[in-house]
mmCIF file of C-alpha atoms in Angstrom:
data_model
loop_
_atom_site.group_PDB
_atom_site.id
_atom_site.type_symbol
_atom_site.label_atom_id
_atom_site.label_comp_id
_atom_site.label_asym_id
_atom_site.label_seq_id
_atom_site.Cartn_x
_atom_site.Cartn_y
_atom_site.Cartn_z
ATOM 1 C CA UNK T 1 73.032 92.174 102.246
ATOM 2 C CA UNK T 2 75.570 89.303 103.061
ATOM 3 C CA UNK T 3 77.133 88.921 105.589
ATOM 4 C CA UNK T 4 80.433 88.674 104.298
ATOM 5 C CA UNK T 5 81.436 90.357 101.327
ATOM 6 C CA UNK T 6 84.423 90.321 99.235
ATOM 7 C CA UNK T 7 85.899 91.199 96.221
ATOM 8 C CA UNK T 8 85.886 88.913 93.305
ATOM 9 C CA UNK T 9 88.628 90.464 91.343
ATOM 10 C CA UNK T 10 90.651 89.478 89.635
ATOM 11 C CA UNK T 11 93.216 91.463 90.736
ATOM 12 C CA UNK T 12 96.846 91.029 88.938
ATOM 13 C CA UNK T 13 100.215 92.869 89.776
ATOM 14 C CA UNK T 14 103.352 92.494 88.821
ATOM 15 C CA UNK T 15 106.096 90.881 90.936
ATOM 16 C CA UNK T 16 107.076 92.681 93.847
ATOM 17 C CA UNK T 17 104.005 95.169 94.420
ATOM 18 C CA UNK T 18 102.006 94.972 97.667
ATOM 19 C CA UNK T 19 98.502 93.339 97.558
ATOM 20 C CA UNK T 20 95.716 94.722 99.862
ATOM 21 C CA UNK T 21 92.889 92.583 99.800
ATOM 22 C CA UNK T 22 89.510 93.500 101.816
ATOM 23 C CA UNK T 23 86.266 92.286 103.265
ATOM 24 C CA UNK T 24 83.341 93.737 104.802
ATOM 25 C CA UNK T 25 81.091 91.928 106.754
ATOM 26 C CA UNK T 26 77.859 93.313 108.323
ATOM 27 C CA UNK T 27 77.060 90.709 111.883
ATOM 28 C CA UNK T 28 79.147 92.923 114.662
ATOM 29 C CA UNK T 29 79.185 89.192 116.568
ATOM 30 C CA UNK T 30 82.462 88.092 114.234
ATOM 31 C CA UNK T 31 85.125 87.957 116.782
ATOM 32 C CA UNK T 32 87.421 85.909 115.163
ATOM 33 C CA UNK T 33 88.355 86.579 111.226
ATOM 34 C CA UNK T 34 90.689 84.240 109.003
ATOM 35 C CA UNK T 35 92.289 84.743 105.570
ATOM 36 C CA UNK T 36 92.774 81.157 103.972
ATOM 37 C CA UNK T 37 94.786 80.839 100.697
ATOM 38 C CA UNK T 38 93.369 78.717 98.240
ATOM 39 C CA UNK T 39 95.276 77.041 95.137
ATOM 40 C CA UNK T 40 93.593 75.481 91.848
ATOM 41 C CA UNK T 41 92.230 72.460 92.571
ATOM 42 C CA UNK T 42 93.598 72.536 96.180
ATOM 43 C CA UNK T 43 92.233 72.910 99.464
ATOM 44 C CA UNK T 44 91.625 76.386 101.536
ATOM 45 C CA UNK T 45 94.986 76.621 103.622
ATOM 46 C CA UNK T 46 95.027 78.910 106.602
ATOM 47 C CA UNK T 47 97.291 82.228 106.513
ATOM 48 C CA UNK T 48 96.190 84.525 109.296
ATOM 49 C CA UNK T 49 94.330 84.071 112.175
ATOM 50 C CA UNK T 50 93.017 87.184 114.111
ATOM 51 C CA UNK T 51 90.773 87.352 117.422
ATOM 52 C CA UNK T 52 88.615 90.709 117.685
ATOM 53 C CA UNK T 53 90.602 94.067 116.268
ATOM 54 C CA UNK T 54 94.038 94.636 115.643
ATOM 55 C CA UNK T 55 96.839 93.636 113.270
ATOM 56 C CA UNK T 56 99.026 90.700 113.145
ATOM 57 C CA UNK T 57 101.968 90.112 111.193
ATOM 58 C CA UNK T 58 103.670 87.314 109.707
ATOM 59 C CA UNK T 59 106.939 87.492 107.294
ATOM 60 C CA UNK T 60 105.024 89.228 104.393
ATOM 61 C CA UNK T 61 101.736 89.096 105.426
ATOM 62 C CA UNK T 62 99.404 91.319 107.328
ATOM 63 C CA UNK T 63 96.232 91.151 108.826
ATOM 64 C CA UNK T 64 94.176 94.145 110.116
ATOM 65 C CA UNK T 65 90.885 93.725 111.541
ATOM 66 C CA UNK T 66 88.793 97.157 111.961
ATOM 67 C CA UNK T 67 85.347 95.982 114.116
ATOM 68 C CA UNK T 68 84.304 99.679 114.372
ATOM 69 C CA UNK T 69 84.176 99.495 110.696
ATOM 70 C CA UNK T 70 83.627 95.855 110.159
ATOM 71 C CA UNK T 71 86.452 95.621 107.945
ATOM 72 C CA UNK T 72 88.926 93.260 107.409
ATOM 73 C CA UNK T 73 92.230 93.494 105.346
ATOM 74 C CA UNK T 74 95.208 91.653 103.885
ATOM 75 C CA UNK T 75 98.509 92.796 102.880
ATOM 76 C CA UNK T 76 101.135 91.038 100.579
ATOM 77 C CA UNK T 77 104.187 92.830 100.330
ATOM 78 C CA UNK T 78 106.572 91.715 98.293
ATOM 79 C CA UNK T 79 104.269 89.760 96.410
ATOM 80 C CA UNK T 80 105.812 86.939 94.469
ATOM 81 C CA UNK T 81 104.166 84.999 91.513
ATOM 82 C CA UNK T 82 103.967 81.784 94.014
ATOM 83 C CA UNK T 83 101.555 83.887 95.941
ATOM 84 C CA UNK T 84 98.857 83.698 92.932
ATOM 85 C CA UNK T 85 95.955 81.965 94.422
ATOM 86 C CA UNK T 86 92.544 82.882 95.693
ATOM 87 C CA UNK T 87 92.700 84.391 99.090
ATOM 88 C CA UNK T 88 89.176 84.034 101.093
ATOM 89 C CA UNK T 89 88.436 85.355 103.929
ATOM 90 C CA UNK T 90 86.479 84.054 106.417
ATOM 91 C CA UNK T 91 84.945 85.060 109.898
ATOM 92 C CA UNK T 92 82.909 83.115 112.774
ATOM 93 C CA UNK T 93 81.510 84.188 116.350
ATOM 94 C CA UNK T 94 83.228 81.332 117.587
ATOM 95 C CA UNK T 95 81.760 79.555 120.823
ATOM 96 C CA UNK T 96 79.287 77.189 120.346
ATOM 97 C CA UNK T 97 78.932 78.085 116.496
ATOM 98 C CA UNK T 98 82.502 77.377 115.061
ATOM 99 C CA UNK T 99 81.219 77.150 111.635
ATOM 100 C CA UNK T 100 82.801 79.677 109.125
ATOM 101 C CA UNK T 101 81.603 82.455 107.193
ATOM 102 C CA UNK T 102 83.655 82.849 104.356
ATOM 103 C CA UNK T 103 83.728 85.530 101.648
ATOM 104 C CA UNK T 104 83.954 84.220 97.939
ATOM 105 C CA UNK T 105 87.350 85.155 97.337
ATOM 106 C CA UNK T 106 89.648 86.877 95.605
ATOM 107 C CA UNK T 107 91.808 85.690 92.708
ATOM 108 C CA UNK T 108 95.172 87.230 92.455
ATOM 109 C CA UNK T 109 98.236 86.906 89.844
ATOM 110 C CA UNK T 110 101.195 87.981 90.128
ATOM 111 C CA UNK T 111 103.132 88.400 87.101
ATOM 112 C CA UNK T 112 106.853 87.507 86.778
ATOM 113 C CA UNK E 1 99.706 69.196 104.023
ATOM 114 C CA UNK E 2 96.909 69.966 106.726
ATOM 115 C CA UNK E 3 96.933 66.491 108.106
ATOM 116 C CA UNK E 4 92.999 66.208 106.843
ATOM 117 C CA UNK E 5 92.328 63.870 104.481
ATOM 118 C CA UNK E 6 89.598 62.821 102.139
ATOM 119 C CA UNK E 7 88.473 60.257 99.692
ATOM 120 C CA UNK E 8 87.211 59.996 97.034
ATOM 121 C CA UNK E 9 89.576 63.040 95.545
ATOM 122 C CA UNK E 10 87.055 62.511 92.579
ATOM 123 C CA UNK E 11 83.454 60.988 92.093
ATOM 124 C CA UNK E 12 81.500 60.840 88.975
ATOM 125 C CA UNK E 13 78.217 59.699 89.629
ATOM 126 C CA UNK E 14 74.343 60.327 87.702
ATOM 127 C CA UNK E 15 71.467 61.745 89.440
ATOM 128 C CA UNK E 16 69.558 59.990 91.289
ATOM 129 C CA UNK E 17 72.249 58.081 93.547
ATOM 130 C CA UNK E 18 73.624 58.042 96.355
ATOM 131 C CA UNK E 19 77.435 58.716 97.724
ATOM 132 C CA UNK E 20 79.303 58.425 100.818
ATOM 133 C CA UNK E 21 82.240 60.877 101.159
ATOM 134 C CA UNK E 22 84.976 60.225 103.965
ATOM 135 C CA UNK E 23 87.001 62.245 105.997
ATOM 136 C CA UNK E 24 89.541 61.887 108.376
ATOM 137 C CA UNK E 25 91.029 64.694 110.781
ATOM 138 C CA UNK E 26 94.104 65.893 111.756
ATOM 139 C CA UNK E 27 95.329 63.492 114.811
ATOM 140 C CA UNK E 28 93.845 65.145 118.118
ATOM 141 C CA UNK E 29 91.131 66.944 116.609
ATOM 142 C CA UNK E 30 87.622 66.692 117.622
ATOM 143 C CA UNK E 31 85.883 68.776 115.948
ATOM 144 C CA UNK E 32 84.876 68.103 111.650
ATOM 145 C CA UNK E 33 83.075 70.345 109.232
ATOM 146 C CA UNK E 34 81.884 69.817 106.138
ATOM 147 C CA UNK E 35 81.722 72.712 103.364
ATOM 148 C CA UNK E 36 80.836 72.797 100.181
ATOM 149 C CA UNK E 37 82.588 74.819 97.206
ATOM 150 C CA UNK E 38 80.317 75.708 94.021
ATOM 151 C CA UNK E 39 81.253 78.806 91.809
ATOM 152 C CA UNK E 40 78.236 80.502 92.530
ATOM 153 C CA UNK E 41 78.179 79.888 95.893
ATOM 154 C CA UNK E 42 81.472 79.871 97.033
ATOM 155 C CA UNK E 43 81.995 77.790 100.527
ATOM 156 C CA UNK E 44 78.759 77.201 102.168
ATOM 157 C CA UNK E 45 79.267 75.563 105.573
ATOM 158 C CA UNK E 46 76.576 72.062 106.182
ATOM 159 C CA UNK E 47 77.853 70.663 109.297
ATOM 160 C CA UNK E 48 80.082 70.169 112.467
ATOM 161 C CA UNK E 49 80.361 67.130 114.467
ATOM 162 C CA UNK E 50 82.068 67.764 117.802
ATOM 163 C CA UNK E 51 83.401 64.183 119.236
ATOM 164 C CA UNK E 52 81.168 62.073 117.876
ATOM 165 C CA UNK E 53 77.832 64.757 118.114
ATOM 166 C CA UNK E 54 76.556 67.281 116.029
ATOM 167 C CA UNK E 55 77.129 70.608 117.253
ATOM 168 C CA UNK E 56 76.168 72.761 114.357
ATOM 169 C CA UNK E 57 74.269 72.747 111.116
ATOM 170 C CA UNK E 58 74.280 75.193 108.577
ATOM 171 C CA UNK E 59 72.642 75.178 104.641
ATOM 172 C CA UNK E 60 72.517 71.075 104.413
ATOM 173 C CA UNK E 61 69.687 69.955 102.478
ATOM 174 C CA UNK E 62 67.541 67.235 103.812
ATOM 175 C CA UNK E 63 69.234 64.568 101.317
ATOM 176 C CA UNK E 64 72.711 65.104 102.812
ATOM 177 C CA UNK E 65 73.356 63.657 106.570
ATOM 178 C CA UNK E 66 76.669 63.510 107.775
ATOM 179 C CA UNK E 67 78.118 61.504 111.297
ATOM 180 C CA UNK E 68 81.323 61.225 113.519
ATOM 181 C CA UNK E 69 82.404 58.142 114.175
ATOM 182 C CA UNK E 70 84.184 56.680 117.596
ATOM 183 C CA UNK E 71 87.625 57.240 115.518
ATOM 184 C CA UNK E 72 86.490 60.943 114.985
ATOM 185 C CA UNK E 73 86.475 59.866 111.518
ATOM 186 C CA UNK E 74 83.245 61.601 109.628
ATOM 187 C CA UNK E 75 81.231 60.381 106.644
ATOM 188 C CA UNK E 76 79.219 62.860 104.568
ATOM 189 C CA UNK E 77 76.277 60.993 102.735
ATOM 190 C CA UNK E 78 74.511 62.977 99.945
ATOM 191 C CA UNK E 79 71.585 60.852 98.500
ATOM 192 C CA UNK E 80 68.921 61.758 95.418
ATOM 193 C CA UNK E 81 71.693 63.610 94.448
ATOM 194 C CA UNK E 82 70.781 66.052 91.044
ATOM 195 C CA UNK E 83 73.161 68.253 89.059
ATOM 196 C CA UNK E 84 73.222 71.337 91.322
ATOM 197 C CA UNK E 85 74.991 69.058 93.650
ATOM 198 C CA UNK E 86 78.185 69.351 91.518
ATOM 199 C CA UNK E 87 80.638 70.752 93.587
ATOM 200 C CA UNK E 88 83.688 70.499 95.706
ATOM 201 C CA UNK E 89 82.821 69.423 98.907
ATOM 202 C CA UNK E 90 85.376 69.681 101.876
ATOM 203 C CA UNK E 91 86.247 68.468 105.398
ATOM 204 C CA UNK E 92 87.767 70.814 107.692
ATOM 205 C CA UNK E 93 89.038 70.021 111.333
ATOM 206 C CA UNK E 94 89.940 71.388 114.754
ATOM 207 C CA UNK E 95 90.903 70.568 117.773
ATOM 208 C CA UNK E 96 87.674 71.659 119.882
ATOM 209 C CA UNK E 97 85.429 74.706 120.212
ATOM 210 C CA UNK E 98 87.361 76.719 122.930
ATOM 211 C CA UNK E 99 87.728 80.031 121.135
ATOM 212 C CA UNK E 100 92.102 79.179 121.270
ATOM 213 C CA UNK E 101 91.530 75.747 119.625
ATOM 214 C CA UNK E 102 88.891 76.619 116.942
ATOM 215 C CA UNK E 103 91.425 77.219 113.822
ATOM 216 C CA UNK E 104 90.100 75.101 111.083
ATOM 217 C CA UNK E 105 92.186 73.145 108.548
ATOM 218 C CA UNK E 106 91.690 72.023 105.729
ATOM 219 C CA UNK E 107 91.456 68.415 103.738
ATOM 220 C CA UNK E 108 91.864 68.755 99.734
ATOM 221 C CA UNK E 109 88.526 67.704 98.963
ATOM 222 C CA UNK E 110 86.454 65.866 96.785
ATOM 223 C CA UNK E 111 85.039 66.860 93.639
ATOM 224 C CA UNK E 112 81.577 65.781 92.875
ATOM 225 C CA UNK E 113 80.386 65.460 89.443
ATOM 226 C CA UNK E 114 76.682 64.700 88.887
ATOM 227 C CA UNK E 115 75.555 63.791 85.298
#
């Protein structure tokens, strides 16, 4: 099993409809999970940043972290056609080992 | 923009050789990672330097050795390189390794082409 597994998709929607994107991961040490947006050709760029369960919100974006579950999940709502990308998401145990555990992303479009 | 940056942005290059990749953190960041983006793969960590000193290694093969220099600049060398090499390889950085400070950003990466 990895330990971090997500959903290749793709996933496309049209304009407007809320995205949930997910991740499972199976080392119960993750304390600290990421989603990173990645364009074409582009660099991961960081959207959410969550430390141990909980949501977090940010204008249209929300993050939910479920440790009992060892779950992870992204919301877009209002999801606009400049939010097609690949969304990753990515987890560490922080400390002395920093180092990321991504997922290998999801591609979404969103369709005008 | 992250504030990360990296050259090359592009490097063709034939098996066998030998590369040097550069990377230069956001300003007040001591901490670099290196991470490398194939399709099958996705992003595989290799390395952290931590001001100057490696602090963590992940799946970097013997041919690729990385350092941190005094300007927290870091140089990723990948040597003997072959095909499966091919890949997008980037430079992350943050500002330490207290839990608060370790949100990683981003540089837009090289892409490595091996023929």
């Amino acid at each position: 099993q990895k330990e971090v597994e997500q959903d290749p998709g793709p996933l496309s929607v049209p304009e407007g409809a809320i995205v949930s994107l997910n991740c499972t991961y199976s080392n119960s040490a993750f304390q600290y999970f990421m989603w990173y947006r990645q364009y074409s050709r582009k660099g991961p760029e960081l959207l959410m940043y969550t430390y141990s369960s909980g949501n977090k919100e940010d204008g249209r974006f929300t993050a939910q972290v479920d440790k009992s579950s060892k779950y992870i999940s992204l919301f877009i709502r209002d999801s606009q056609p400049s939010d097609s990308a690949t969304y990753l998401c990515a987890m560490s145990s922080g400390g002395s080992q920093g180092n990321l555990i991504f997922g290998k992303g999801t591609k979404l479009s969103v369709k005008p | 923009d992250s504030g990360v940056t990296q050259t090359p942005k592009h490097l063709i290059t034939a098996t066998g050789q030998r590369v040097t990749l550069r990377c230069s953190p956001r300003s007040g960041d001591l901490s670099v990672y290196w991470y490398q983006q194939s399709l099958d793969q996705g992003l595989q960590f290799l390395i952290q330097y931590y001001n100057g000193e490696e602090r963590a290694k992940g799946n970097i093969l013997e041919r690729f050795s990385a350092q941190q220099f005094p300007d927290l600049h870091s140089e990723l060398n990948l040597s003997s390189l072959e095909l499966g090499d091919s890949a997008l390889y980037f430079c992350a950085s943050s500002a330490g390794t207290s839990p608060s400070k370790e949100t990683q950003y981003f540089g837009p990466g090289t892409r490595l082409l091996v023929l």
